[in-house]
Amino acid sequence: TTLSIIMGTIMTMSSSNWLMAWIGLELNMLAILPVISKPKTTRASEATTKYFLTQAVASAMMLLASTINAWQTGNWDILELKNKFSTTIMALSLMMKMGAAPLHFWLPEVLQGTTLQTALLITTWQKLAPITLMYMISNNIQPAILMSMGILSMIIGGLGGVNQTQLRKTMAYSSINNLGWTIMIMSLSPNMAIMNISIYIITTTPIFLMMTSTSTKTLQNLSTTWTTCTTTTFSIALLMLSTSGLPPFTGFMPKMLILNELITQNLATLATMAIMTSLISLLFYLRIAYLTMMLTSPMTTPSLTKWRTQNQKSPLTTMMIPTALFITHLIPAIPY
């Protein structure tokens, strides 16, 4: 299964033909279905069904767009997507694949119905193939479509996460919000969009890994982890602030560069809207950090908490945390 998931994504990312890209996405989707349904619960089965149906519809839209384009131009090449109708349908299908607004509805539900490790896989690895395809056709998609979808994703991602107590749903809305930034800048500077999603993956991965090691699934769980693993709790809070884009953390770097690019292109109104929507999302990140770091004192809690194993952090988590927090000083070295 793991090999099929990896092979499907690599096949899509390395193909120059729409049919091969579609086959890669299908292989990847069919391989991840048993992974999502691994917990033998009704919620996992429901999540698997929702994931399958949305991905199947997105694949059908993708096949429709590429077929119409091949019919008009006689070419299946990914870079030759010239037909405007085809590019719009293709953009929508890729947004549905990755879970960006307004086709985001499946992502929070699927993440909530599966394990933390699978949620990590869906929010990081599963986004690579659609983002790569969007990067390849970014010159052909109308900028107005990408920018409006980007702003919509940022608003929905911010507002959706505010009222959540389940951490997996919160991370799903966080993913939608960050995809908004990526999609919005895709038409102006595709390289910057890739940098933004890469940094999002770097900051999200250690959060999920630490939540897995402490069996943390709700805000209530998170507020009581201080007694068993203080460093992990502190790290999760800082990583949340980094993901939100607060300086001096790593997450601030791509947001600052994106805003700089928007203002350079005389899109000050769009930049202002982006800042306002990031303030909404900052609200729920700050709430998590506040609950984790400020409401609990480092002593034994009187509340009833579930039993926990005191797992050690994996070497991967330990290496990723400093990267996810403190590489802002590399900004001058980035060619943008």
PDB file of C-alpha atoms in Angstrom, residues 117-237:
ATOM      1  CA  GLN A 117      -1.084   9.299  11.061  1.00  0.00           C
ATOM      2  CA  THR A 118      -3.519   9.081   8.144  1.00  0.00           C
ATOM      3  CA  ALA A 119      -4.598  12.697   8.757  1.00  0.00           C
ATOM      4  CA  LEU A 120      -0.917  13.680   8.431  1.00  0.00           C
ATOM      5  CA  LEU A 121      -0.683  11.740   5.158  1.00  0.00           C
ATOM      6  CA  ILE A 122      -3.801  13.424   3.714  1.00  0.00           C
ATOM      7  CA  THR A 123      -2.780  16.970   4.717  1.00  0.00           C
ATOM      8  CA  THR A 124       0.815  16.667   3.424  1.00  0.00           C
ATOM      9  CA  TRP A 125       1.717  13.908   0.934  1.00  0.00           C
ATOM     10  CA  GLN A 126      -1.685  13.784  -0.791  1.00  0.00           C
ATOM     11  CA  LYS A 127      -1.421  17.471  -1.726  1.00  0.00           C
ATOM     12  CA  LEU A 128       1.879  17.099  -3.612  1.00  0.00           C
ATOM     13  CA  ALA A 129       0.495  15.655  -6.874  1.00  0.00           C
ATOM     14  CA  PRO A 130      -2.394  18.166  -7.380  1.00  0.00           C
ATOM     15  CA  ILE A 131      -0.148  21.107  -6.423  1.00  0.00           C
ATOM     16  CA  THR A 132       2.487  19.944  -8.953  1.00  0.00           C
ATOM     17  CA  LEU A 133      -0.134  19.729 -11.728  1.00  0.00           C
ATOM     18  CA  MET A 134      -1.460  23.183 -10.819  1.00  0.00           C
ATOM     19  CA  TYR A 135       2.118  24.514 -10.884  1.00  0.00           C
ATOM     20  CA  MET A 136       2.558  23.111 -14.405  1.00  0.00           C
ATOM     21  CA  ILE A 137      -0.627  24.740 -15.760  1.00  0.00           C
ATOM     22  CA  SER A 138      -0.422  27.947 -13.669  1.00  0.00           C
ATOM     23  CA  ASN A 139       0.439  30.068 -16.736  1.00  0.00           C
ATOM     24  CA  ASN A 140      -2.773  28.990 -18.480  1.00  0.00           C
ATOM     25  CA  ILE A 141      -5.286  29.418 -15.622  1.00  0.00           C
ATOM     26  CA  GLN A 142      -6.961  32.830 -15.389  1.00  0.00           C
ATOM     27  CA  PRO A 143      -5.437  34.704 -12.418  1.00  0.00           C
ATOM     28  CA  ALA A 144      -8.868  35.978 -11.283  1.00  0.00           C
ATOM     29  CA  ILE A 145     -10.059  32.378 -10.679  1.00  0.00           C
ATOM     30  CA  LEU A 146      -6.988  31.439  -8.619  1.00  0.00           C
ATOM     31  CA  MET A 147      -7.035  34.636  -6.571  1.00  0.00           C
ATOM     32  CA  SER A 148     -10.751  34.498  -5.776  1.00  0.00           C
ATOM     33  CA  MET A 149     -10.507  30.797  -4.810  1.00  0.00           C
ATOM     34  CA  GLY A 150      -7.439  31.581  -2.718  1.00  0.00           C
ATOM     35  CA  ILE A 151      -9.152  34.353  -0.757  1.00  0.00           C
ATOM     36  CA  LEU A 152     -12.264  32.171  -0.311  1.00  0.00           C
ATOM     37  CA  SER A 153     -10.111  29.312   1.056  1.00  0.00           C
ATOM     38  CA  MET A 154      -8.421  31.700   3.488  1.00  0.00           C
ATOM     39  CA  ILE A 155     -11.782  33.021   4.765  1.00  0.00           C
ATOM     40  CA  ILE A 156     -13.347  29.542   5.115  1.00  0.00           C
ATOM     41  CA  GLY A 157     -10.163  28.113   6.649  1.00  0.00           C
ATOM     42  CA  GLY A 158     -10.082  30.929   9.211  1.00  0.00           C
ATOM     43  CA  LEU A 159     -13.781  30.968  10.127  1.00  0.00           C
ATOM     44  CA  GLY A 160     -14.139  27.168  10.107  1.00  0.00           C
ATOM     45  CA  GLY A 161     -11.319  26.609  12.582  1.00  0.00           C
ATOM     46  CA  VAL A 162     -12.434  29.210  15.131  1.00  0.00           C
ATOM     47  CA  ASN A 163     -15.187  27.168  16.746  1.00  0.00           C
ATOM     48  CA  GLN A 164     -13.509  23.739  16.711  1.00  0.00           C
ATOM     49  CA  THR A 165     -12.527  21.687  19.748  1.00  0.00           C
ATOM     50  CA  GLN A 166     -11.367  18.652  17.738  1.00  0.00           C
ATOM     51  CA  LEU A 167      -7.723  19.104  16.773  1.00  0.00           C
ATOM     52  CA  ARG A 168      -7.973  17.080  13.554  1.00  0.00           C
ATOM     53  CA  LYS A 169     -10.754  19.345  12.257  1.00  0.00           C
ATOM     54  CA  THR A 170      -8.758  22.392  13.350  1.00  0.00           C
ATOM     55  CA  MET A 171      -5.762  21.121  11.378  1.00  0.00           C
ATOM     56  CA  ALA A 172      -8.040  20.481   8.372  1.00  0.00           C
ATOM     57  CA  TYR A 173      -9.192  24.120   8.374  1.00  0.00           C
ATOM     58  CA  SER A 174      -5.579  25.180   8.907  1.00  0.00           C
ATOM     59  CA  SER A 175      -4.719  23.184   5.766  1.00  0.00           C
ATOM     60  CA  ILE A 176      -7.536  24.907   3.799  1.00  0.00           C
ATOM     61  CA  ASN A 177      -6.281  28.301   4.990  1.00  0.00           C
ATOM     62  CA  ASN A 178      -2.686  27.602   3.908  1.00  0.00           C
ATOM     63  CA  LEU A 179      -3.845  26.225   0.565  1.00  0.00           C
ATOM     64  CA  GLY A 180      -5.579  29.575   0.077  1.00  0.00           C
ATOM     65  CA  TRP A 181      -2.228  31.394   0.311  1.00  0.00           C
ATOM     66  CA  THR A 182      -0.649  28.876  -2.070  1.00  0.00           C
ATOM     67  CA  ILE A 183      -3.413  29.109  -4.698  1.00  0.00           C
ATOM     68  CA  MET A 184      -3.647  32.904  -4.482  1.00  0.00           C
ATOM     69  CA  ILE A 185       0.030  33.456  -5.370  1.00  0.00           C
ATOM     70  CA  MET A 186       0.188  30.575  -7.904  1.00  0.00           C
ATOM     71  CA  SER A 187      -0.636  32.768 -10.918  1.00  0.00           C
ATOM     72  CA  LEU A 188       1.844  35.526  -9.989  1.00  0.00           C
ATOM     73  CA  SER A 189       4.772  33.497  -8.671  1.00  0.00           C
ATOM     74  CA  PRO A 190       4.446  29.691  -8.881  1.00  0.00           C
ATOM     75  CA  ASN A 191       7.840  29.169  -7.183  1.00  0.00           C
ATOM     76  CA  MET A 192       6.658  31.135  -4.151  1.00  0.00           C
ATOM     77  CA  ALA A 193       3.514  28.976  -4.003  1.00  0.00           C
ATOM     78  CA  ILE A 194       5.681  25.838  -3.909  1.00  0.00           C
ATOM     79  CA  MET A 195       7.808  27.385  -1.152  1.00  0.00           C
ATOM     80  CA  ASN A 196       4.674  28.210   0.862  1.00  0.00           C
ATOM     81  CA  ILE A 197       3.260  24.676   0.689  1.00  0.00           C
ATOM     82  CA  SER A 198       6.699  23.184   1.464  1.00  0.00           C
ATOM     83  CA  ILE A 199       7.019  25.266   4.625  1.00  0.00           C
ATOM     84  CA  TYR A 200       3.440  24.362   5.586  1.00  0.00           C
ATOM     85  CA  ILE A 201       4.343  20.658   5.288  1.00  0.00           C
ATOM     86  CA  ILE A 202       7.526  21.199   7.344  1.00  0.00           C
ATOM     87  CA  THR A 203       5.549  22.886  10.161  1.00  0.00           C
ATOM     88  CA  THR A 204       2.529  20.551  10.103  1.00  0.00           C
ATOM     89  CA  THR A 205       4.414  17.240  10.120  1.00  0.00           C
ATOM     90  CA  PRO A 206       5.985  17.619  13.609  1.00  0.00           C
ATOM     91  CA  ILE A 207       2.619  18.831  15.027  1.00  0.00           C
ATOM     92  CA  PHE A 208       0.894  15.638  13.876  1.00  0.00           C
ATOM     93  CA  LEU A 209       3.798  13.437  14.973  1.00  0.00           C
ATOM     94  CA  MET A 210       3.728  14.911  18.493  1.00  0.00           C
ATOM     95  CA  MET A 211      -0.069  14.691  18.675  1.00  0.00           C
ATOM     96  CA  THR A 212       0.266  11.010  17.723  1.00  0.00           C
ATOM     97  CA  SER A 213       2.921  10.310  20.363  1.00  0.00           C
ATOM     98  CA  THR A 214       0.771  11.879  23.122  1.00  0.00           C
ATOM     99  CA  SER A 215      -2.605  10.539  21.835  1.00  0.00           C
ATOM    100  CA  THR A 216      -3.922  14.095  21.695  1.00  0.00           C
ATOM    101  CA  LYS A 217      -7.137  14.537  19.707  1.00  0.00           C
ATOM    102  CA  THR A 218      -9.081  17.377  21.385  1.00  0.00           C
ATOM    103  CA  LEU A 219      -8.320  20.716  22.987  1.00  0.00           C
ATOM    104  CA  GLN A 220      -9.144  19.211  26.375  1.00  0.00           C
ATOM    105  CA  ASN A 221      -6.490  16.509  25.828  1.00  0.00           C
ATOM    106  CA  LEU A 222      -4.020  19.184  24.807  1.00  0.00           C
ATOM    107  CA  SER A 223      -4.622  21.252  27.940  1.00  0.00           C
ATOM    108  CA  THR A 224      -3.645  18.275  30.131  1.00  0.00           C
ATOM    109  CA  THR A 225      -0.530  17.090  28.263  1.00  0.00           C
ATOM    110  CA  TRP A 226       1.638  19.467  30.302  1.00  0.00           C
ATOM    111  CA  THR A 227       1.761  16.986  33.195  1.00  0.00           C
ATOM    112  CA  THR A 228       3.116  14.105  31.106  1.00  0.00           C
ATOM    113  CA  CYS A 229       5.253  15.725  28.387  1.00  0.00           C
ATOM    114  CA  THR A 230       6.091  19.379  28.962  1.00  0.00           C
ATOM    115  CA  THR A 231       8.525  19.809  26.055  1.00  0.00           C
ATOM    116  CA  THR A 232       6.071  18.348  23.556  1.00  0.00           C
ATOM    117  CA  THR A 233       3.292  20.663  24.743  1.00  0.00           C
ATOM    118  CA  PHE A 234       5.567  23.687  24.488  1.00  0.00           C
ATOM    119  CA  SER A 235       6.733  22.616  21.008  1.00  0.00           C
ATOM    120  CA  ILE A 236       3.142  22.119  19.729  1.00  0.00           C
ATOM    121  CA  ALA A 237       2.200  25.626  20.920  1.00  0.00           C
TER     122      ALA A 237
END
